[in-house]
PDB file of C-alpha atoms and ligand atoms in Angstrom:
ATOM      1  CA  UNK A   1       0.000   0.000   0.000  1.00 80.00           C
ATOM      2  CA  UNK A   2       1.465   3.181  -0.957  1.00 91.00           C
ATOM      3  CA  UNK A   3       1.961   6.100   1.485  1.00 94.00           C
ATOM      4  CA  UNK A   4       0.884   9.861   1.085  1.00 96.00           C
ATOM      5  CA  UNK A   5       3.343  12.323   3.162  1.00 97.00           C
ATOM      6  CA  UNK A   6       2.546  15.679   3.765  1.00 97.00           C
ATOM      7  CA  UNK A   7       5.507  17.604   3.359  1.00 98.00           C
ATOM      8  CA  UNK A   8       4.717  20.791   5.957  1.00 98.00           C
ATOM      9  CA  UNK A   9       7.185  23.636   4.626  1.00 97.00           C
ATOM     10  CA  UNK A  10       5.438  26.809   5.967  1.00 97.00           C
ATOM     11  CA  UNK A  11       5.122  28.230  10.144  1.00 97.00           C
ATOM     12  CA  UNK A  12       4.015  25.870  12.859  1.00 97.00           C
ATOM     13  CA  UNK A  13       0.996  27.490  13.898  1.00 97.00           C
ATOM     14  CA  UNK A  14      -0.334  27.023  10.162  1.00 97.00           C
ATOM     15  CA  UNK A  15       1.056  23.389  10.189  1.00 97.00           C
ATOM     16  CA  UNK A  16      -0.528  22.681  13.277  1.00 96.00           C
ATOM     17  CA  UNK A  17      -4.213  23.851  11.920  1.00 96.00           C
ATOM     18  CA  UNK A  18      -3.633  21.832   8.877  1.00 96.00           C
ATOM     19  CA  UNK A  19      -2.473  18.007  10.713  1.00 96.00           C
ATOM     20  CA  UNK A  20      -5.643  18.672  12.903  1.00 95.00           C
ATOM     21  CA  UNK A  21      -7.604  19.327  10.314  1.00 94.00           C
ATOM     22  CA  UNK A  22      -6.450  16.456   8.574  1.00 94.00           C
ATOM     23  CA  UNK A  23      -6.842  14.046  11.698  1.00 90.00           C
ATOM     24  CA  UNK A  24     -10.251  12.664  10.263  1.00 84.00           C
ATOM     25  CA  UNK A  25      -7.786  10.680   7.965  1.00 79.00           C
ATOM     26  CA  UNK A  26      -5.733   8.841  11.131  1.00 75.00           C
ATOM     27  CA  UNK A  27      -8.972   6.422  11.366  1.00 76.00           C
ATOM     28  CA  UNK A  28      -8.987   5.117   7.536  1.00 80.00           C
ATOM     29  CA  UNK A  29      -5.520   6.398   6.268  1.00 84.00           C
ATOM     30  CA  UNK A  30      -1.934   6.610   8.233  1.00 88.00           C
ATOM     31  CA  UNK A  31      -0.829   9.881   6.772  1.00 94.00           C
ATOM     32  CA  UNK A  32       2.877  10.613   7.315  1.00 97.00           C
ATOM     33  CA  UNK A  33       3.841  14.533   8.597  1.00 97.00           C
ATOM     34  CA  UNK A  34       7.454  15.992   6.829  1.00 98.00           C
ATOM     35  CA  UNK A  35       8.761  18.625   9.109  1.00 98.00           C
ATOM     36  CA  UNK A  36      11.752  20.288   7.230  1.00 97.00           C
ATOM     37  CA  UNK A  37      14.145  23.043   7.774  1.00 97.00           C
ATOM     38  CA  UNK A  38      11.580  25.781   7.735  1.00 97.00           C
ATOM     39  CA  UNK A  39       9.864  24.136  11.423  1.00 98.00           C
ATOM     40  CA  UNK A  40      13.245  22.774  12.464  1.00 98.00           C
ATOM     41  CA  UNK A  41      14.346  26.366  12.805  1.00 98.00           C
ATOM     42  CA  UNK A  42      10.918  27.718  14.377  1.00 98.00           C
ATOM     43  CA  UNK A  43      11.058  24.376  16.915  1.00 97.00           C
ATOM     44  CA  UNK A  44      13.669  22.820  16.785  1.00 97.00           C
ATOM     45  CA  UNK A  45      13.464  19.004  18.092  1.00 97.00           C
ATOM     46  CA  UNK A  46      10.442  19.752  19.844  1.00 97.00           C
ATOM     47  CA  UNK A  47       8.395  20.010  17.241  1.00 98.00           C
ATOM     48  CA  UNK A  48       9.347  15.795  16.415  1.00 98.00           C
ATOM     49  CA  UNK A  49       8.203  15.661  20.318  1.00 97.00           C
ATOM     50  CA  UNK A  50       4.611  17.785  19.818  1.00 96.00           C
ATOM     51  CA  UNK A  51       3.192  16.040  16.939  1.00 96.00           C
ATOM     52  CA  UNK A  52       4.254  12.601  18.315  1.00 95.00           C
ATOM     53  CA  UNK A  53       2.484  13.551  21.484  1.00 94.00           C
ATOM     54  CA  UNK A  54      -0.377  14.608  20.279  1.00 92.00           C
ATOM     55  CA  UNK A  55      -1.224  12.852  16.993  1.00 91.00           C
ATOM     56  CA  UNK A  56      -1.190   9.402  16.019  1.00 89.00           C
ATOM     57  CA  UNK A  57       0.404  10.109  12.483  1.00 93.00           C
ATOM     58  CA  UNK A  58       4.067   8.987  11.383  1.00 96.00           C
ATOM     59  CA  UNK A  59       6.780  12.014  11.801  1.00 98.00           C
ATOM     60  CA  UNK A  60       9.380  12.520   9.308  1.00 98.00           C
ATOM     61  CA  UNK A  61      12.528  14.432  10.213  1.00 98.00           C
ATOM     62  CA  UNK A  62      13.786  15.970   6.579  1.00 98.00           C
ATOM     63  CA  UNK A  63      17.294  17.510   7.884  1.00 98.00           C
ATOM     64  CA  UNK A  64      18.873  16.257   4.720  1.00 98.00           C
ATOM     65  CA  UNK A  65      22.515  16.300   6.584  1.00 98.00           C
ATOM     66  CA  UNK A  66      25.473  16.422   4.699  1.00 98.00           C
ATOM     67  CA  UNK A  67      28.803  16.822   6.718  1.00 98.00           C
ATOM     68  CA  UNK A  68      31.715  15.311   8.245  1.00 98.00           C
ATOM     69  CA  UNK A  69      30.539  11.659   9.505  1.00 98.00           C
ATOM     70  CA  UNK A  70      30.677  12.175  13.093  1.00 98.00           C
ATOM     71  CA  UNK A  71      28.673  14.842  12.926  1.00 98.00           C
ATOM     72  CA  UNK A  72      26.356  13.564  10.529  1.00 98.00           C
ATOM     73  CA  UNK A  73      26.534  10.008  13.151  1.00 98.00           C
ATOM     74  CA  UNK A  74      25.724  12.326  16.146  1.00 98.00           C
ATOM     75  CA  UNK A  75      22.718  14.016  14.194  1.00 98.00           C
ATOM     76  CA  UNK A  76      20.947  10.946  13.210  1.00 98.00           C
ATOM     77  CA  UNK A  77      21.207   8.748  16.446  1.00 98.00           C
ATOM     78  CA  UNK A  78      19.822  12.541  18.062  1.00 98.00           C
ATOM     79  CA  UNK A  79      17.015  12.476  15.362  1.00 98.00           C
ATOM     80  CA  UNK A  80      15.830   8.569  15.963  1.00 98.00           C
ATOM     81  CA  UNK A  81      15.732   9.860  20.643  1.00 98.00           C
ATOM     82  CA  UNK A  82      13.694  12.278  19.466  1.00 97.00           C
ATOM     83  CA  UNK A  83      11.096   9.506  18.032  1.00 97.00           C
ATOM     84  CA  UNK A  84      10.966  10.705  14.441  1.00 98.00           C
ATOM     85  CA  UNK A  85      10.082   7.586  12.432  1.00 98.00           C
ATOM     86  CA  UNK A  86      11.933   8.508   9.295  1.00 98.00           C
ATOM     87  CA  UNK A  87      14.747  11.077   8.394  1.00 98.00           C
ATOM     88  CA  UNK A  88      16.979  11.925   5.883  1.00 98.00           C
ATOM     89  CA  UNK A  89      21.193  12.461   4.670  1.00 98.00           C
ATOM     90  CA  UNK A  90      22.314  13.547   1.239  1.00 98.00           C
ATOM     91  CA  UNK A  91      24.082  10.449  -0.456  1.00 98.00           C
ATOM     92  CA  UNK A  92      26.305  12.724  -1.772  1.00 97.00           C
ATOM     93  CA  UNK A  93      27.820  12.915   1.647  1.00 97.00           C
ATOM     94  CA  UNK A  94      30.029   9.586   1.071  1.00 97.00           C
ATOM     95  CA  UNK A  95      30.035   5.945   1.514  1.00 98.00           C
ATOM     96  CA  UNK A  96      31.611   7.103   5.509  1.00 98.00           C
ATOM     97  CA  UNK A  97      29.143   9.157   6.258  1.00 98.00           C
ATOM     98  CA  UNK A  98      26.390   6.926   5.117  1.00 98.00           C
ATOM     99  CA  UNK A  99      28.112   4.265   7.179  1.00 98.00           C
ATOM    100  CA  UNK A 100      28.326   6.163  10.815  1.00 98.00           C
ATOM    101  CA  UNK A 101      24.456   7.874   9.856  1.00 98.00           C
ATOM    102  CA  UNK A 102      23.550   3.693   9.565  1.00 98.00           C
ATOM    103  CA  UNK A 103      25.484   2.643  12.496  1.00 98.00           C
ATOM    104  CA  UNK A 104      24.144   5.590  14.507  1.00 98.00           C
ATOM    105  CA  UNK A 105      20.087   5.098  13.574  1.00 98.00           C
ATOM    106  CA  UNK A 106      18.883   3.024  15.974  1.00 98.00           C
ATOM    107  CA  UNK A 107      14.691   2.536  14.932  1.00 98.00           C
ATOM    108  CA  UNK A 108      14.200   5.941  12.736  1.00 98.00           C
ATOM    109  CA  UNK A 109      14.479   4.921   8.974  1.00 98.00           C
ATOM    110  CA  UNK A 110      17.404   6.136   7.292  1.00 98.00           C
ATOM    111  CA  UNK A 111      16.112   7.383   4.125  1.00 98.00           C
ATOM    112  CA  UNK A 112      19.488   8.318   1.128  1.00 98.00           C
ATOM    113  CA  UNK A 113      18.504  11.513  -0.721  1.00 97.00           C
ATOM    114  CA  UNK A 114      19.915  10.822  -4.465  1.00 93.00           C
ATOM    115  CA  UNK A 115      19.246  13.929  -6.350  1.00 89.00           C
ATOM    116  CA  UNK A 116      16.702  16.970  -5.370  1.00 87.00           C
ATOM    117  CA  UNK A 117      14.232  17.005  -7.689  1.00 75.00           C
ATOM    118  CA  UNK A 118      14.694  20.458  -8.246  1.00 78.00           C
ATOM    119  CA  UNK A 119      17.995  19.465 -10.606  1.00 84.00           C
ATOM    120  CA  UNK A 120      17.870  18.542 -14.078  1.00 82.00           C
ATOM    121  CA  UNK A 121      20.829  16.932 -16.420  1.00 86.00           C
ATOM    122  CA  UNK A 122      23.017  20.132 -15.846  1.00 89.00           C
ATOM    123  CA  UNK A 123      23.941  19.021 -11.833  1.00 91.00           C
ATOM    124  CA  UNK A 124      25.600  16.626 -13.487  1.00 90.00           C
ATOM    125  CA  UNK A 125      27.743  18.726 -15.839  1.00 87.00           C
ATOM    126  CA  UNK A 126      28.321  20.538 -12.114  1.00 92.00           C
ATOM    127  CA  UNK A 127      29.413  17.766 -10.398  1.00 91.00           C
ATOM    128  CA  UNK A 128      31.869  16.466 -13.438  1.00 91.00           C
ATOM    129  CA  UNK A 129      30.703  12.973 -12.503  1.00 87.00           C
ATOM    130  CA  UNK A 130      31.948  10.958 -15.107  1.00 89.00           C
ATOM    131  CA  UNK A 131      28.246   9.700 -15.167  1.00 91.00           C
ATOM    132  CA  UNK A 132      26.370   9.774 -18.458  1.00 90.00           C
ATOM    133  CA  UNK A 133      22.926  10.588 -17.159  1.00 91.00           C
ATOM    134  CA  UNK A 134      21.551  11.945 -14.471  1.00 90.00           C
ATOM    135  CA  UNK A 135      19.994   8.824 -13.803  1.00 92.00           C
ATOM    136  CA  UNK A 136      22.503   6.746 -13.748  1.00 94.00           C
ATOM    137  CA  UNK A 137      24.372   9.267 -11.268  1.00 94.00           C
ATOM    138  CA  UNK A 138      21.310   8.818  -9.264  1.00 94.00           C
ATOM    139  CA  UNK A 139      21.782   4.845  -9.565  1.00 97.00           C
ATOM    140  CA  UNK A 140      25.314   4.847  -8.645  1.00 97.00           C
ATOM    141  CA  UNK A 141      24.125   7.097  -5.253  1.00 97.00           C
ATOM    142  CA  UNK A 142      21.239   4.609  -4.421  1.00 98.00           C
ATOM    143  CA  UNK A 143      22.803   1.375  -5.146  1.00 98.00           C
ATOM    144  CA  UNK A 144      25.664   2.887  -2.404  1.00 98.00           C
ATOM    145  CA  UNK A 145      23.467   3.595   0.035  1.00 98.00           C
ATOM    146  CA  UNK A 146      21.275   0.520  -0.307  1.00 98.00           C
ATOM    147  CA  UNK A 147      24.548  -1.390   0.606  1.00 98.00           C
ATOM    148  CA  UNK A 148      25.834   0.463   3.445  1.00 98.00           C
ATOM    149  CA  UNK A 149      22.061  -0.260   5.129  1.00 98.00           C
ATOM    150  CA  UNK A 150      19.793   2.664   3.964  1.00 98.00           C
ATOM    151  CA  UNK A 151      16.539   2.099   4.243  1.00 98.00           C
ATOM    152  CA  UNK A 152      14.975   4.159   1.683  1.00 98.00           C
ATOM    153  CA  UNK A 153      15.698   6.412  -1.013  1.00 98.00           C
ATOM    154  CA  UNK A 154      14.341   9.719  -1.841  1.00 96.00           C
ATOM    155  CA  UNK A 155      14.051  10.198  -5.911  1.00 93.00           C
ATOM    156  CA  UNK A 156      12.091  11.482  -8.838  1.00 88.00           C
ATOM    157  CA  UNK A 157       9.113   9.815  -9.913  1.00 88.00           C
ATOM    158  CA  UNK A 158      11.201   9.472 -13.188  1.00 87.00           C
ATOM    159  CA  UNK A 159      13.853   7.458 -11.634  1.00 92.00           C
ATOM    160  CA  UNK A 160      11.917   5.167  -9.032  1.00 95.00           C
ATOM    161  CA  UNK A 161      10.543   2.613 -11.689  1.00 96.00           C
ATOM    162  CA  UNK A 162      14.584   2.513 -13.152  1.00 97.00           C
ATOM    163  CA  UNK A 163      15.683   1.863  -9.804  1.00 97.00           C
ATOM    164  CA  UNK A 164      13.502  -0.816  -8.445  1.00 97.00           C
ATOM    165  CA  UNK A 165      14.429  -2.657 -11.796  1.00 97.00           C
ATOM    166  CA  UNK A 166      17.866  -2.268 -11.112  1.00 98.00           C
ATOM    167  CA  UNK A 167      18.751  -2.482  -7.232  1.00 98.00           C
ATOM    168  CA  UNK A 168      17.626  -6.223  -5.900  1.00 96.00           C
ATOM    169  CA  UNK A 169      17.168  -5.494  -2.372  1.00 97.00           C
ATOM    170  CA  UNK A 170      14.053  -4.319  -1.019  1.00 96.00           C
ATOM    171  CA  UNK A 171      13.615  -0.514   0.043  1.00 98.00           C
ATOM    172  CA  UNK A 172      11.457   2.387   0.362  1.00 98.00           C
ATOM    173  CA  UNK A 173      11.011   4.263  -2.538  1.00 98.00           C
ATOM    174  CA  UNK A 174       9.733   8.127  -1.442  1.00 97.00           C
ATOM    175  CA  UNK A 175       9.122  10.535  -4.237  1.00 95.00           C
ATOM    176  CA  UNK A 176       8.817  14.136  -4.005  1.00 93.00           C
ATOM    177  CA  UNK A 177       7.949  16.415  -6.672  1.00 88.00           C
ATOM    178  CA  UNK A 178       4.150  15.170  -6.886  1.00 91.00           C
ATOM    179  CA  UNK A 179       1.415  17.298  -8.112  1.00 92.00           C
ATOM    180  CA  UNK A 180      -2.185  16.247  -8.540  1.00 91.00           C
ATOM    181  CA  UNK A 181      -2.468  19.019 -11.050  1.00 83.00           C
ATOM    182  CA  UNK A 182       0.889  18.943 -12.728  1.00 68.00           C
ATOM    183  CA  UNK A 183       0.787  22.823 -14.055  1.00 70.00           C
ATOM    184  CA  UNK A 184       1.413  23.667 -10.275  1.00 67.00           C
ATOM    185  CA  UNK A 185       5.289  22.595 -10.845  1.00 69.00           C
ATOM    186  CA  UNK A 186       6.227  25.666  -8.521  1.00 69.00           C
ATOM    187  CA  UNK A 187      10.081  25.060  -8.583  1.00 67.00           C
ATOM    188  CA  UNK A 188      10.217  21.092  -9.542  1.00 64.00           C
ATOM    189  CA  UNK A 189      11.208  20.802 -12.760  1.00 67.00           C
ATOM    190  CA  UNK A 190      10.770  16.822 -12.724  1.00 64.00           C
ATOM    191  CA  UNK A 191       6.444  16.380 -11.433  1.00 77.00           C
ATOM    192  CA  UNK A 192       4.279  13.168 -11.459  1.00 88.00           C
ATOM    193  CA  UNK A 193       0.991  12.885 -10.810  1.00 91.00           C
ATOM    194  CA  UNK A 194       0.424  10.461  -6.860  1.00 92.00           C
ATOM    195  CA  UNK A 195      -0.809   7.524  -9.726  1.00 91.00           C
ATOM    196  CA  UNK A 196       1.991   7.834 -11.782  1.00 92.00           C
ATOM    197  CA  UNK A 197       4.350   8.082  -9.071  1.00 93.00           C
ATOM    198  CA  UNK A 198       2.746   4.737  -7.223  1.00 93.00           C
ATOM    199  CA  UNK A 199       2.199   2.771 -10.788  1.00 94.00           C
ATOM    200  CA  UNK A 200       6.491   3.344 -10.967  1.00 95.00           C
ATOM    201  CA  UNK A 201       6.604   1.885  -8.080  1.00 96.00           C
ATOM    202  CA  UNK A 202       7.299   4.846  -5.202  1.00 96.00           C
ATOM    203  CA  UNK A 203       5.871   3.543  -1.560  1.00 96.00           C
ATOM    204  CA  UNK A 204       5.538   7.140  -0.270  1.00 97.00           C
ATOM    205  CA  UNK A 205       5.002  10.003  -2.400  1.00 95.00           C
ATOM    206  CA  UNK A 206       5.145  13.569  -1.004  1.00 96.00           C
ATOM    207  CA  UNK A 207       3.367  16.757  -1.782  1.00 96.00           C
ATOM    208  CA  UNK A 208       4.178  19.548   0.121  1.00 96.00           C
ATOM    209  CA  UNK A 209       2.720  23.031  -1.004  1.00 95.00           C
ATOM    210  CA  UNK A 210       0.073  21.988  -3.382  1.00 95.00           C
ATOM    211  CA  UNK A 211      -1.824  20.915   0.327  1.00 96.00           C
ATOM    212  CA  UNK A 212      -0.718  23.204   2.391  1.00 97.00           C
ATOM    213  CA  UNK A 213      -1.040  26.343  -0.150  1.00 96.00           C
ATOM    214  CA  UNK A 214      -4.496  24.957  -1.191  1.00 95.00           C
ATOM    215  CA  UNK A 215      -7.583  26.850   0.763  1.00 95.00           C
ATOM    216  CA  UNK A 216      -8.811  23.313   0.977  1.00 95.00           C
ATOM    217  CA  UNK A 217      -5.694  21.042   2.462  1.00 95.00           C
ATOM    218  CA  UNK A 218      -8.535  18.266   3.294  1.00 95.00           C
ATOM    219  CA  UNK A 219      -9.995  18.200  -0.444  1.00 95.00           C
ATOM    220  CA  UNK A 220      -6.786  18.080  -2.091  1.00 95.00           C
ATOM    221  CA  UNK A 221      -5.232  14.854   0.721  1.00 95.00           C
ATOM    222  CA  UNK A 222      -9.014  13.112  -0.140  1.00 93.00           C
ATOM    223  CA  UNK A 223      -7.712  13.977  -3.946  1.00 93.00           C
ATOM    224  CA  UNK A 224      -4.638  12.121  -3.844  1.00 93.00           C
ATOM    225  CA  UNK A 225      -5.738   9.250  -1.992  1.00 92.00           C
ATOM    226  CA  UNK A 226      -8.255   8.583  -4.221  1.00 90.00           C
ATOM    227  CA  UNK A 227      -5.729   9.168  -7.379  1.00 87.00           C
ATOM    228  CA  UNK A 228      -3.338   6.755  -5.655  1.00 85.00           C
ATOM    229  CA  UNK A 229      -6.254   3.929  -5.561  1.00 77.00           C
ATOM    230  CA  UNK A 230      -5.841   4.330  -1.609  1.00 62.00           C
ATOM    231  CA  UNK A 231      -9.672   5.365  -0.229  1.00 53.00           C
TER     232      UNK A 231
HETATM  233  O1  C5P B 301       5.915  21.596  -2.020  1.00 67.36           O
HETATM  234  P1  C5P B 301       6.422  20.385  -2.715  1.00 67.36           P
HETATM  235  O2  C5P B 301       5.370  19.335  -2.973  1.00 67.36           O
HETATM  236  O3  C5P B 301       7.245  20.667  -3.946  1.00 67.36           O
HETATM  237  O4  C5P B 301       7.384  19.731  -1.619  1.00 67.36           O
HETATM  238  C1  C5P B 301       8.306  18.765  -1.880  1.00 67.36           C
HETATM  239  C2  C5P B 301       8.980  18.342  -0.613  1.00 67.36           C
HETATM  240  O5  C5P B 301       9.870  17.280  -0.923  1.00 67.36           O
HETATM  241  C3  C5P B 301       9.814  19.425   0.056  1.00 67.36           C
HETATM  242  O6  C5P B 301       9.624  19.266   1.454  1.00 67.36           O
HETATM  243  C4  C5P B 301      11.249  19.086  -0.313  1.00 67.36           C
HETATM  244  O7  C5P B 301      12.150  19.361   0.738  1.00 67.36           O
HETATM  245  C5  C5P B 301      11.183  17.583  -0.509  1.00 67.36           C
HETATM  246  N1  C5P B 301      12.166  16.996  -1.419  1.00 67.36           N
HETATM  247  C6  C5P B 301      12.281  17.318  -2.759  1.00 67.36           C
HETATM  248  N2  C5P B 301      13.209  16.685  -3.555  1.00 67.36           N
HETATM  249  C7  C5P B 301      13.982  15.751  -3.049  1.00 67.36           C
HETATM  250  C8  C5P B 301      13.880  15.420  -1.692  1.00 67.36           C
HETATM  251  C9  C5P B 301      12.942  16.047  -0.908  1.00 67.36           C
HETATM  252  O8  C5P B 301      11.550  18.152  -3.235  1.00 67.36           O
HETATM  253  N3  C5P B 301      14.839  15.086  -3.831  1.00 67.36           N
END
């Protein structure tokens, strides 16, 4: 069954309306709550502790760290006492740092971010990679973290159905970059619609603003569950 994540990118008081307005879906549908840099900086940690507390839905930690591996080792095993239930590093970061962020992770699932999908081909010109597509950069990046004991990775709806074909071990695919209506690309250049996305095989597929800008958050959630074949 796939998973619909609500990516919550804006203040916490606004965040906070929207989960409880959304907590009509906890009895039928186990939404998942992204808390990024934007509420990490408002909160801090406590704002892992606050929704755990007081709502029954799954809490995502997107930190996306990417820095020297004791650091990154310290971060994470901070991260999973906090209780988030998933969290992020950049695979960029280095088969080290994936190493200490996987020895350091304790029950929170380690999810690899391969590329943002706010790249396209030129990131790879950038990063003189050697690599002849972006998606086999992204391959490379997933296929490294897989074996150093990720437990997801975070791609483009474009890439997910190329790498469940081409990594053997099991993992959680989570796609960003999804939009119901796909003229809303705001600054994705890579969007899928949540069926698209789940038919190439992602497990959790996040939309951030297209909720949380919407006047209707609840409509637009009912929206994508039903497009994902979910209610
Ligand atoms: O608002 P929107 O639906 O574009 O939000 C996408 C969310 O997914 C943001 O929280 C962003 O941090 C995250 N993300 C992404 N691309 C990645 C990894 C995460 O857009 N590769």
């Amino acid at each position: 069954m796939a998973r619909l994540c609500v990516a919550l990118d804006l203040e916490w008081e606004r965040a906070i309306r929207i989960v409880r307005d959304l907590y009509d879906f906890f009895e039928t549908y186990p939404l998942i709550m992204k808390i990024g840099h934007r509420i990490y900086l408002e909160r801090g940690g406590q704002a892992v502790k606050e929704l755990k507390e007081e709502f029954p839905y799954e809490v995502f930690l997107d930190l996306k760290l990417h820095d020297i591996p004791s650091v990154v080792g310290k971060a994470v095993e901070m991260i999973n006492e906090l209780g988030a239930d998933y969290t992020t590093i950049h695979l960029l970061g280095g088969e080290t740092m994936i190493e200490e962020a996987v020895r350091k992770k304790g029950n929170v699932k380690l999810l690899g971010v391969s590329i943002l999908t706010s790249h396209g081909e030129e990131y790879r010109d950038y990063l003189k990679s050697g690599f002849e597509t972006l998606k086999d950069l992204v391959l490379h990046l997933a296929k490294t973290g897989i074996d150093r004991g990720v437990d997801g990775i975070v791609c483009s709806g474009e890439e997910v159905e190329f790498l469940k074909k081409n990594i053997d071990k099991d993992f959680i695919a989570v796609v960003p970059g999804v939009r119901i209506k796909k003229d809303k690309r705001q600054d994705q250049r890579r969007v899928l619609t949540p069926a698209e996305a789940v038919k190439r095989g992602a497990d959790i597929i996040v939309i951030g603003r297209e909720i949380t800008e919407s006047k209707n958050p609840v409509y637009v959630v009912e929206r994508a569950l039903k497009l994902i074949g979910e209610i």
